[in-house]
Coordinates of C-alpha atoms in Angstrom, one line a residue:
Chain A
X3 CA 108.8 32.7 47.0
X4 CA 109.4 31.6 43.1
X5 CA 107.2 29.8 40.7
X6 CA 109.0 27.0 40.6
X7 CA 109.6 27.1 44.8
X8 CA 105.6 27.0 44.8
X9 CA 105.3 24.5 42.7
X10 CA 107.4 22.5 44.7
X11 CA 105.8 22.8 47.7
X12 CA 102.5 22.1 46.4
X13 CA 103.2 19.2 43.9
X14 CA 101.1 16.6 46.2
X15 CA 98.5 19.0 45.8
X16 CA 98.8 19.9 42.3
X17 CA 99.0 16.2 41.2
X18 CA 95.4 15.8 42.6
X19 CA 93.9 18.7 41.9
X20 CA 94.8 17.4 38.3
X21 CA 93.7 14.5 38.8
X22 CA 89.7 16.1 40.0
X23 CA 89.8 18.2 36.6
X24 CA 90.9 15.5 34.2
X25 CA 88.3 13.2 35.6
X26 CA 85.7 15.9 35.9
X27 CA 86.3 16.5 32.4
X28 CA 87.1 13.7 31.1
X29 CA 83.8 12.4 31.8
X30 CA 81.8 14.7 31.4
X31 CA 83.2 14.9 27.6
X32 CA 82.6 10.9 27.9
X33 CA 78.4 11.5 28.2
X34 CA 78.7 14.5 26.0
X35 CA 79.4 13.0 22.8
X36 CA 77.3 9.8 24.0
X37 CA 74.5 12.3 23.5
X38 CA 76.0 14.7 21.5
X39 CA 76.6 12.7 18.4
X40 CA 73.8 11.1 17.9
X41 CA 71.4 14.1 18.4
X42 CA 74.3 15.9 16.0
X43 CA 73.2 12.4 13.5
X44 CA 69.0 12.9 14.1
X45 CA 69.1 16.2 13.2
X46 CA 71.3 16.2 10.0
X47 CA 68.8 13.7 8.3
X48 CA 65.6 15.4 9.7
X49 CA 66.2 19.5 8.6
X50 CA 63.0 21.0 10.4
X51 CA 64.7 19.1 13.8
X52 CA 67.6 21.2 13.4
X53 CA 66.4 25.1 14.1
X54 CA 64.6 23.9 17.9
X55 CA 67.6 21.7 18.7
X56 CA 70.5 23.9 18.2
X57 CA 68.8 26.8 19.2
X58 CA 68.0 25.0 22.6
X59 CA 72.0 24.7 22.7
X60 CA 72.6 28.3 22.1
X61 CA 70.6 29.4 24.8
X62 CA 72.3 27.1 27.3
X63 CA 75.8 28.3 25.8
X64 CA 75.1 31.4 26.3
X65 CA 73.7 31.2 30.2
X66 CA 77.2 31.9 32.0
X67 CA 78.8 29.4 34.1
X68 CA 78.6 30.7 37.3
X69 CA 74.7 31.3 36.8
X70 CA 74.2 27.5 36.0
X71 CA 75.8 26.5 38.7
X72 CA 73.7 29.0 41.3
X73 CA 70.1 27.7 39.6
X74 CA 71.0 23.7 39.9
X75 CA 72.0 24.3 43.8
X76 CA 68.4 23.9 44.7
X77 CA 67.0 21.5 42.2
X78 CA 70.4 19.0 42.8
X79 CA 69.9 20.1 46.8
X80 CA 66.7 17.9 46.8
X81 CA 68.7 14.9 45.8
X82 CA 71.5 16.2 48.1
X83 CA 73.6 17.2 45.7
X84 CA 73.3 21.1 45.6
X85 CA 77.0 21.6 45.6
X86 CA 79.9 19.5 44.1
X87 CA 81.4 16.8 41.4
X88 CA 77.1 15.9 39.9
X89 CA 75.9 19.7 39.5
X90 CA 79.9 20.6 37.6
X91 CA 79.7 17.2 35.7
X92 CA 75.8 18.8 34.5
X93 CA 77.2 21.7 33.6
X94 CA 79.9 20.6 31.4
X95 CA 78.0 18.3 29.7
X96 CA 75.1 20.7 28.8
X97 CA 77.7 23.5 27.4
X98 CA 79.5 20.9 25.2
X99 CA 76.5 19.9 23.6
X100 CA 76.2 22.9 20.9
X101 CA 80.5 22.3 20.1
X102 CA 79.4 18.3 19.7
X103 CA 75.8 18.6 17.9
X104 CA 76.2 21.6 15.6
X105 CA 80.2 20.1 14.0
X106 CA 78.4 16.5 14.0
X107 CA 75.2 18.1 11.9
X108 CA 77.7 19.9 9.8
X109 CA 80.1 17.4 9.4
X110 CA 77.3 14.6 8.0
X111 CA 75.5 17.2 5.8
X112 CA 79.2 17.7 4.0
X113 CA 79.1 14.6 2.6
X114 CA 78.4 14.8 -1.3
X115 CA 74.9 13.3 -1.9
X116 CA 76.0 11.5 -5.3
X117 CA 78.2 9.3 -2.4
X118 CA 75.1 8.6 -0.2
X119 CA 73.2 7.8 -3.2
X120 CA 75.5 5.4 -4.7
X121 CA 75.9 3.7 -1.9
X122 CA 72.0 3.3 -1.2
X123 CA 72.1 2.5 -5.0
X124 CA 74.4 -0.3 -4.5
X125 CA 72.5 -1.9 -1.6
X126 CA 73.9 -0.9 1.3
X127 CA 71.4 -1.3 4.4
X128 CA 71.1 2.4 6.0
X129 CA 73.2 0.5 9.4
X130 CA 75.7 0.1 6.4
X131 CA 76.1 2.9 5.0
X132 CA 75.5 5.0 8.1
X133 CA 78.6 3.1 9.8
X134 CA 80.3 2.0 6.4
X135 CA 80.1 5.7 4.3
X136 CA 78.9 8.6 6.6
X137 CA 80.6 7.8 10.1
X138 CA 84.4 7.7 8.6
X139 CA 83.7 10.6 6.3
X140 CA 82.5 12.5 9.3
X141 CA 84.6 11.5 11.4
X142 CA 87.4 14.7 11.4
X143 CA 84.3 16.7 11.3
X144 CA 83.1 15.5 14.5
X145 CA 86.2 15.3 16.3
X146 CA 87.0 18.7 16.1
X147 CA 83.8 19.7 17.3
X148 CA 85.2 17.2 20.5
X149 CA 88.5 19.1 20.6
X150 CA 86.3 22.8 20.8
X151 CA 84.4 21.0 23.9
X152 CA 87.1 19.6 25.6
X153 CA 88.7 23.4 25.3
X154 CA 85.8 24.2 26.7
X155 CA 85.2 22.7 29.1
X156 CA 88.7 22.5 30.7
X157 CA 87.9 26.3 31.1
X158 CA 84.5 26.2 32.8
X159 CA 85.7 23.0 35.1
X160 CA 87.7 26.0 37.2
X161 CA 84.7 27.8 37.4
X162 CA 83.2 24.8 39.1
X163 CA 85.7 25.0 41.7
X164 CA 83.4 27.7 43.4
X165 CA 80.6 24.8 44.1
X166 CA 83.5 22.0 45.8
X167 CA 84.0 20.1 42.2
X168 CA 87.8 20.3 43.2
X169 CA 90.0 21.2 40.3
X170 CA 92.9 23.1 39.1
X171 CA 90.1 25.4 39.6
X172 CA 90.8 25.9 43.6
X173 CA 94.2 27.1 43.3
X174 CA 92.7 30.4 41.3
X175 CA 89.6 30.4 43.7
X176 CA 92.0 30.2 47.0
X177 CA 94.9 32.3 45.6
X178 CA 92.0 35.4 44.8
X179 CA 90.6 34.9 48.8
X180 CA 93.9 35.0 49.7
X181 CA 95.6 37.3 47.4
X182 CA 98.2 35.3 47.0
X183 CA 99.2 36.4 43.3
X184 CA 101.5 32.8 43.0
X185 CA 99.0 30.2 43.8
X186 CA 96.5 32.7 41.2
X187 CA 99.2 31.8 38.2
X188 CA 99.8 28.4 39.5
X189 CA 95.8 27.5 38.9
X190 CA 95.8 29.5 35.6
X191 CA 99.2 27.9 33.8
X192 CA 98.3 24.8 34.7
X193 CA 95.1 25.0 33.3
X194 CA 96.5 26.7 30.1
X195 CA 98.8 23.5 29.9
X196 CA 96.2 20.8 30.4
X197 CA 94.0 22.5 27.7
X198 CA 97.4 23.3 25.4
X199 CA 97.7 19.2 25.8
X200 CA 94.9 18.2 25.3
X201 CA 94.0 20.2 22.1
X202 CA 97.3 18.8 20.3
X203 CA 96.1 15.2 21.7
X204 CA 92.2 15.2 20.2
X205 CA 94.2 17.2 16.7
X206 CA 96.8 14.1 16.9
X207 CA 93.3 11.8 17.3
X208 CA 91.8 14.1 14.3
X209 CA 94.2 13.0 12.1
X210 CA 94.5 9.6 12.5
X211 CA 90.5 9.6 12.2
X212 CA 91.2 11.5 8.6
X213 CA 90.5 9.1 5.9
X214 CA 93.7 8.5 4.2
X215 CA 91.4 8.8 0.6
X216 CA 90.6 12.5 1.9
X217 CA 94.0 13.0 3.0
X218 CA 95.8 12.9 -0.4
X219 CA 95.4 14.5 -4.0
X220 CA 96.7 13.7 -6.9
X221 CA 99.2 12.2 -6.0
X222 CA 100.6 9.4 -8.4
X223 CA 99.3 10.7 -11.8
Chain B
X5 CA 63.8 -8.0 -20.1
X6 CA 62.5 -5.1 -17.5
X7 CA 59.2 -3.6 -18.1
X8 CA 57.6 -1.1 -16.6
X9 CA 53.7 -1.5 -16.9
X10 CA 51.3 2.1 -16.2
X11 CA 54.3 3.1 -14.0
X12 CA 53.6 6.5 -12.2
X13 CA 55.2 8.8 -9.8
X14 CA 53.3 12.2 -8.3
X15 CA 55.1 13.9 -5.7
X16 CA 51.8 16.1 -3.8
X17 CA 49.7 17.6 -6.6
X18 CA 53.1 17.2 -8.9
X19 CA 52.9 14.6 -11.7
X20 CA 56.2 13.2 -12.0
X21 CA 56.2 10.2 -14.2
X22 CA 52.3 10.2 -16.0
X23 CA 52.0 6.2 -16.7
X24 CA 54.4 5.7 -18.2
X25 CA 54.5 1.8 -20.1
X26 CA 58.2 0.7 -21.2
X27 CA 59.7 -3.2 -22.2
X28 CA 63.5 -2.9 -21.9
X29 CA 64.6 -6.2 -23.6
X30 CA 67.1 -8.2 -23.1
X31 CA 70.5 -7.6 -24.0
X32 CA 69.0 -4.4 -25.9
X33 CA 70.6 -0.6 -24.3
X34 CA 67.4 1.4 -24.2
X35 CA 68.4 5.3 -23.8
X36 CA 65.5 7.7 -21.7
X37 CA 65.8 11.0 -23.2
X38 CA 64.4 14.4 -23.2
X39 CA 64.7 17.5 -21.5
X40 CA 65.5 18.4 -17.6
X41 CA 62.7 17.3 -16.1
X42 CA 60.8 15.0 -18.2
X43 CA 60.9 12.2 -15.3
X44 CA 63.4 10.3 -17.1
X45 CA 65.8 10.3 -13.8
X46 CA 62.6 9.5 -11.7
X47 CA 61.8 6.6 -14.1
X48 CA 64.9 5.5 -13.6
X49 CA 65.3 5.4 -9.9
X50 CA 62.0 3.6 -9.6
X51 CA 63.6 0.6 -11.5
X52 CA 65.9 0.0 -7.9
X53 CA 63.2 1.0 -6.2
X54 CA 65.2 4.6 -4.6
X55 CA 62.1 5.9 -5.6
X56 CA 58.7 4.2 -4.6
X57 CA 56.0 3.8 -7.8
X58 CA 52.5 6.2 -7.2
X59 CA 51.3 3.0 -9.2
X60 CA 51.8 1.0 -12.0
X61 CA 54.0 -2.5 -11.5
X62 CA 58.2 -2.8 -12.4
X63 CA 58.9 -6.6 -13.6
X64 CA 62.0 -7.8 -14.4
X65 CA 62.3 -11.1 -16.1
X66 CA 58.7 -11.5 -14.6
X67 CA 58.8 -10.5 -11.1
X68 CA 57.3 -8.0 -9.6
X69 CA 59.8 -5.7 -8.3
X70 CA 58.2 -5.2 -5.2
X71 CA 58.1 -8.8 -4.4
X72 CA 62.3 -8.2 -3.3
X73 CA 63.2 -5.8 -0.4
X74 CA 64.5 -3.0 -2.2
X75 CA 68.3 -3.6 -0.5
X76 CA 68.3 -7.5 -2.4
X77 CA 67.2 -5.5 -5.3
X78 CA 69.6 -3.4 -5.8
X79 CA 72.6 -5.9 -5.4
X80 CA 71.3 -7.8 -8.4
X81 CA 71.2 -4.1 -10.2
X82 CA 73.4 -2.4 -11.7
X83 CA 74.1 1.6 -10.6
X84 CA 76.4 4.2 -11.9
X85 CA 75.2 7.7 -11.9
X86 CA 76.3 11.2 -13.0
X87 CA 78.9 12.7 -10.3
X88 CA 80.4 8.8 -10.0
X89 CA 79.7 9.0 -6.0
X90 CA 82.8 6.9 -5.4
X91 CA 84.2 6.9 -2.0
X92 CA 86.4 9.4 -1.5
X93 CA 87.9 7.0 1.7
X94 CA 88.2 3.9 0.0
X95 CA 90.9 2.5 -2.9
X96 CA 90.0 2.7 -6.6
X97 CA 90.1 -1.4 -5.4
X98 CA 87.7 -1.1 -2.6
X99 CA 84.8 0.7 -4.4
X100 CA 84.7 -1.3 -6.4
X101 CA 83.9 -4.5 -4.5
X102 CA 81.3 -2.4 -2.8
X103 CA 78.3 -4.5 -3.7
X104 CA 80.3 -8.3 -4.2
X105 CA 81.4 -7.9 -0.8
X106 CA 77.7 -6.9 0.0
X107 CA 76.6 -10.1 -1.4
X108 CA 79.7 -12.3 0.7
X109 CA 82.0 -13.0 -1.9
X110 CA 85.1 -14.5 -1.4
X111 CA 88.2 -11.7 -0.9
X112 CA 90.1 -14.1 -3.3
X113 CA 87.4 -13.9 -6.0
X114 CA 87.0 -10.1 -5.6
X115 CA 90.5 -9.5 -6.4
X116 CA 90.8 -11.2 -9.4
X117 CA 87.0 -9.7 -10.5
X118 CA 88.8 -6.3 -9.8
X119 CA 91.3 -6.8 -11.8
X120 CA 89.7 -8.3 -15.0
X121 CA 87.4 -5.2 -14.3
X122 CA 89.9 -2.4 -14.5
X123 CA 91.7 -4.2 -17.4
X124 CA 88.2 -3.8 -19.2
X125 CA 88.0 0.1 -18.4
X126 CA 91.0 0.4 -20.2
X127 CA 93.0 0.7 -16.3
X128 CA 95.8 -0.7 -15.5
X129 CA 95.6 -2.7 -12.0
X130 CA 98.4 -2.3 -10.7
X131 CA 98.6 1.8 -11.4
X132 CA 95.0 2.6 -10.4
X133 CA 94.1 -0.5 -8.2
X134 CA 95.4 1.5 -4.7
X135 CA 94.5 4.9 -6.1
X136 CA 92.0 7.3 -4.4
X137 CA 89.3 8.8 -5.8
X138 CA 90.5 12.7 -5.4
X139 CA 93.4 10.8 -7.5
X140 CA 91.8 10.1 -10.4
X141 CA 91.1 12.5 -13.2
X142 CA 87.6 13.5 -14.1
X143 CA 87.1 10.0 -17.2
X144 CA 89.1 7.4 -14.9
X145 CA 86.6 8.6 -12.5
X146 CA 83.9 7.8 -14.8
X147 CA 85.0 4.5 -15.4
X148 CA 85.6 3.7 -11.9
X149 CA 81.6 4.1 -11.5
X150 CA 80.9 1.9 -15.0
X151 CA 83.3 -1.1 -13.1
X152 CA 81.9 -0.2 -9.7
X153 CA 78.3 -0.9 -11.2
X154 CA 79.3 -3.7 -13.3
X155 CA 81.6 -6.0 -10.2
X156 CA 78.6 -7.7 -9.6
X157 CA 77.9 -8.7 -12.7
X158 CA 74.0 -7.8 -12.7
X159 CA 72.5 -8.4 -16.0
X160 CA 71.0 -5.1 -15.5
X161 CA 72.7 -1.8 -15.7
X162 CA 70.9 1.5 -14.1
X163 CA 72.9 4.5 -15.9
X164 CA 71.8 7.9 -15.0
X165 CA 74.0 10.7 -17.1
X166 CA 77.1 8.4 -16.3
X167 CA 79.7 10.1 -19.0
X168 CA 78.0 13.6 -18.1
X169 CA 80.3 15.8 -15.8
X170 CA 83.7 15.1 -18.5
X171 CA 84.5 16.9 -21.0
X172 CA 83.6 16.6 -24.8
X173 CA 86.8 15.2 -26.1
X174 CA 86.7 12.4 -23.2
X175 CA 83.9 11.9 -23.1
X176 CA 83.3 10.7 -26.8
X177 CA 86.5 8.1 -26.3
X178 CA 84.9 6.3 -23.2
X179 CA 81.3 6.7 -25.2
X180 CA 83.2 4.3 -27.6
X181 CA 84.7 2.2 -25.7
X182 CA 81.2 1.7 -23.2
X183 CA 79.4 0.5 -26.2
X184 CA 82.4 -2.1 -27.5
X185 CA 82.0 -3.5 -24.2
X186 CA 78.6 -2.7 -24.2
X187 CA 79.0 -5.2 -26.9
X188 CA 80.5 -7.6 -26.2
X189 CA 78.5 -8.0 -22.7
X190 CA 75.3 -7.6 -23.8
X191 CA 73.7 -6.6 -20.8
X192 CA 70.5 -4.8 -20.5
X193 CA 70.8 -1.1 -20.2
X194 CA 68.6 1.7 -18.8
X195 CA 70.9 4.5 -19.7
X196 CA 69.3 7.9 -18.6
X197 CA 70.6 11.5 -20.3
X198 CA 69.4 14.5 -22.2
X199 CA 72.3 14.7 -24.8
X200 CA 71.4 14.2 -28.8
X201 CA 74.5 12.9 -29.4
X202 CA 74.8 10.5 -27.2
X203 CA 71.7 9.1 -27.0
X204 CA 71.8 8.7 -31.3
X205 CA 75.4 7.2 -30.4
X206 CA 74.1 4.5 -28.0
X207 CA 70.8 4.0 -28.2
X208 CA 69.2 0.0 -29.4
X209 CA 66.4 2.6 -28.5
X210 CA 65.6 5.8 -27.3
X211 CA 62.4 6.8 -25.4
X212 CA 61.7 10.4 -25.7
X213 CA 60.4 11.5 -23.0
X214 CA 58.3 14.9 -22.5
X215 CA 56.9 16.4 -18.9
X216 CA 56.5 12.6 -17.3
X217 CA 54.9 10.8 -20.6
X218 CA 56.9 8.9 -23.5
X219 CA 56.6 10.8 -27.0
X220 CA 58.3 8.0 -29.2
X221 CA 60.1 4.8 -28.5
X222 CA 62.3 3.4 -31.0
X223 CA 65.2 3.0 -32.9
X224 CA 67.1 6.5 -33.4
X225 CA 67.1 6.7 -37.2
X226 CA 62.8 5.7 -36.8
X227 CA 62.9 9.1 -34.4
X228 CA 64.8 11.1 -37.3
X229 CA 62.6 10.1 -39.8
X230 CA 59.6 9.8 -38.5
X231 CA 59.2 11.9 -35.7
X232 CA 55.0 10.4 -34.1
X233 CA 55.0 14.3 -32.5
X234 CA 55.6 17.1 -33.1
X235 CA 58.0 17.9 -30.5
X236 CA 59.7 14.8 -31.6
X237 CA 60.6 15.9 -34.0
X238 CA 61.6 20.4 -32.6
X239 CA 63.3 18.1 -30.2
X240 CA 66.0 17.1 -33.2
X241 CA 65.9 20.7 -34.3
X242 CA 66.8 21.3 -37.8
X243 CA 69.4 19.3 -39.3
X244 CA 67.5 15.4 -38.9
X245 CA 69.1 14.6 -42.5
X246 CA 72.1 14.8 -41.4
X247 CA 70.6 13.3 -38.1
X248 CA 69.4 10.4 -40.3
X249 CA 73.1 10.0 -41.7
X250 CA 74.9 9.7 -39.2
X251 CA 72.6 7.7 -37.1
X252 CA 72.0 4.9 -40.0
X253 CA 73.8 1.8 -40.8
X254 CA 75.2 0.9 -44.3
X255 CA 73.6 -2.3 -43.2
X256 CA 70.2 -1.6 -42.8
X257 CA 69.9 -0.5 -46.3
X258 CA 69.2 -2.1 -49.5
X259 CA 72.9 -2.6 -50.8
X260 CA 73.1 -4.1 -54.4
X261 CA 75.4 -6.8 -55.8
X262 CA 79.1 -6.0 -57.4
X263 CA 79.0 -5.5 -60.7
X264 CA 81.9 -6.4 -62.8
X265 CA 85.2 -5.0 -61.5
X266 CA 86.1 -4.5 -58.6
X267 CA 85.3 -0.5 -56.9
X268 CA 88.8 0.8 -55.5
X269 CA 87.4 1.3 -52.2
X270 CA 85.5 -0.7 -50.0
X271 CA 83.6 0.1 -46.2
X272 CA 82.6 -2.2 -43.5
X273 CA 79.0 -2.6 -43.6
X274 CA 78.6 -1.3 -39.3
X275 CA 79.8 1.8 -40.8
X276 CA 77.5 4.5 -40.9
X277 CA 75.7 6.2 -44.1
X278 CA 77.7 9.9 -43.4
X279 CA 80.9 7.9 -43.0
X280 CA 79.7 6.2 -46.6
X281 CA 79.1 9.7 -48.6
X282 CA 82.9 11.0 -47.0
X283 CA 84.2 7.8 -48.8
X284 CA 82.1 8.3 -51.6
X285 CA 83.4 12.2 -51.8
X286 CA 86.6 11.7 -51.7
X287 CA 87.3 8.3 -53.5
X288 CA 87.5 8.6 -57.5
X289 CA 85.0 5.5 -58.3
X290 CA 81.2 6.0 -58.7
X291 CA 81.0 2.8 -56.4
X292 CA 81.6 1.9 -53.1
X293 CA 82.6 -1.5 -52.1
X294 CA 80.6 -2.8 -48.7
X295 CA 82.3 -5.1 -47.1
X296 CA 81.2 -8.0 -43.9
X297 CA 84.2 -6.9 -41.6
X298 CA 86.2 -10.7 -42.3
X299 CA 87.0 -9.8 -45.5
X300 CA 83.3 -10.7 -47.3
X301 CA 82.2 -8.6 -49.9
X302 CA 78.6 -8.1 -49.3
X303 CA 78.1 -5.8 -52.4
X304 CA 78.1 -2.0 -53.5
X305 CA 76.3 1.2 -52.9
X306 CA 76.2 4.6 -55.3
X307 CA 75.6 8.2 -54.1
X308 CA 72.1 7.3 -55.8
X309 CA 71.2 4.4 -53.7
X310 CA 71.9 6.5 -50.5
X311 CA 70.0 9.4 -52.0
X312 CA 67.4 6.6 -53.1
X313 CA 67.5 5.8 -48.9
X314 CA 67.2 9.0 -47.5
X315 CA 63.7 9.6 -49.8
X316 CA 62.8 6.6 -48.1
X317 CA 63.4 7.1 -44.7
X318 CA 62.0 10.8 -44.8
X319 CA 59.5 9.4 -47.1
X320 CA 56.7 12.1 -45.2
X321 CA 59.3 14.5 -44.8
X322 CA 59.1 13.7 -41.1
X323 CA 55.5 15.4 -40.4
X324 CA 54.3 13.7 -37.0
X325 CA 52.1 10.9 -37.1
X326 CA 49.9 12.6 -34.8

């Protein structure tokens, strides 16, 4: 059986798995961004907070995903969600925190202090400074962090198949269990392709969010 | 008119500004001059509440600045800084429009005002309005920075070394343009500088600062000819006579009426004594005519007149008064 034959025979279940994978990663990323960007902005404003927050995010990063799933089983079992979608989403959110928080902080701190001083001196409120000056200038850097988080999450979501969260990881898990290489390869290739597509799509978003003034150099002189 | 009354600023135990009182009259350009760390920038930044004074009062046109919110206050005061701080994601026109936009001025009015300011800064509007800061030279960026400070037509301007980041040749040029503009606009300006020639060239009055205190306030020739303290004397360096020649205008001298026979050369009363001296030395006559710039003759001077004026000005040979 060739890979193409396999894809043909399993196209329905592959599509369902792809849908599950996207749903898992998409929901986790939305929540991770909603939590991580404000946290990054918060530690960018107060440098004394950066140490503890980044340390915590780093520690989470060092926990192997399979161990994190294992740790969550007894805790979430208390609400009857020891395995499945919920622990998977929580793990992905936690892993995404480091790239999102770190990149948000770096992007905001890279804005020249004189630019912010001028904004304040010209009479902008703190809110206007953030929305009209800081955020547009930091947007490309923040999206770069989301890109890293997205590609990483797609990979971690594959492992989540072990705790019944579904997704393309199912093919890898079953392929290993049944020593059917074709199934493992199909799952792995699917995940690789998905990563590539998301990476390219977010690259386009990053470029679109880069203000024109930061892209042009010395033209028209 | 802006008045600082016994203004102090301390950071922890460090004294940045030590009870300074200073009054800058309407239409006057006052330069805060001094070595780095003397408190001049802190003093400036207290005027628009970017720094809040530890104690003391600051009044603008008789009103305590603490009566307005910082944001309202800043929109009424022009602000230009050394690193310019243009918004890199906004075009030249959008940068200049910042304060008028915040104040809710109509878009059509803003566009007209932006073009007017660009022309005023010798930047052709059609060529510059849609450029981004990254497409400007250092001098052009500084001009846009000044235009942005002037956008809402504020009566008071705070400028923190606004021409500090450009090369000497362009700096001299932009300085001259700026002085010509100021003669026309007559804004009240507080201008921070650590550059002696710049201060002498631009200032109506200089407030020379050292470690949080004002050492002396006065017109440039006054500080040079009669320094109040040893520090003021040393600050202007060895060749104070030369500086005095460069900063004193012929109009400040007593100009004797013209004698019989027209002098061959004449210069404007607005010229400096240095220019008069050069004219006297390169001309073949003993007398130099002084005109008022509009064709009217005011009189004529000789080398001796300049010598007498200098001797009078430096009467005490610049010994500090205290």
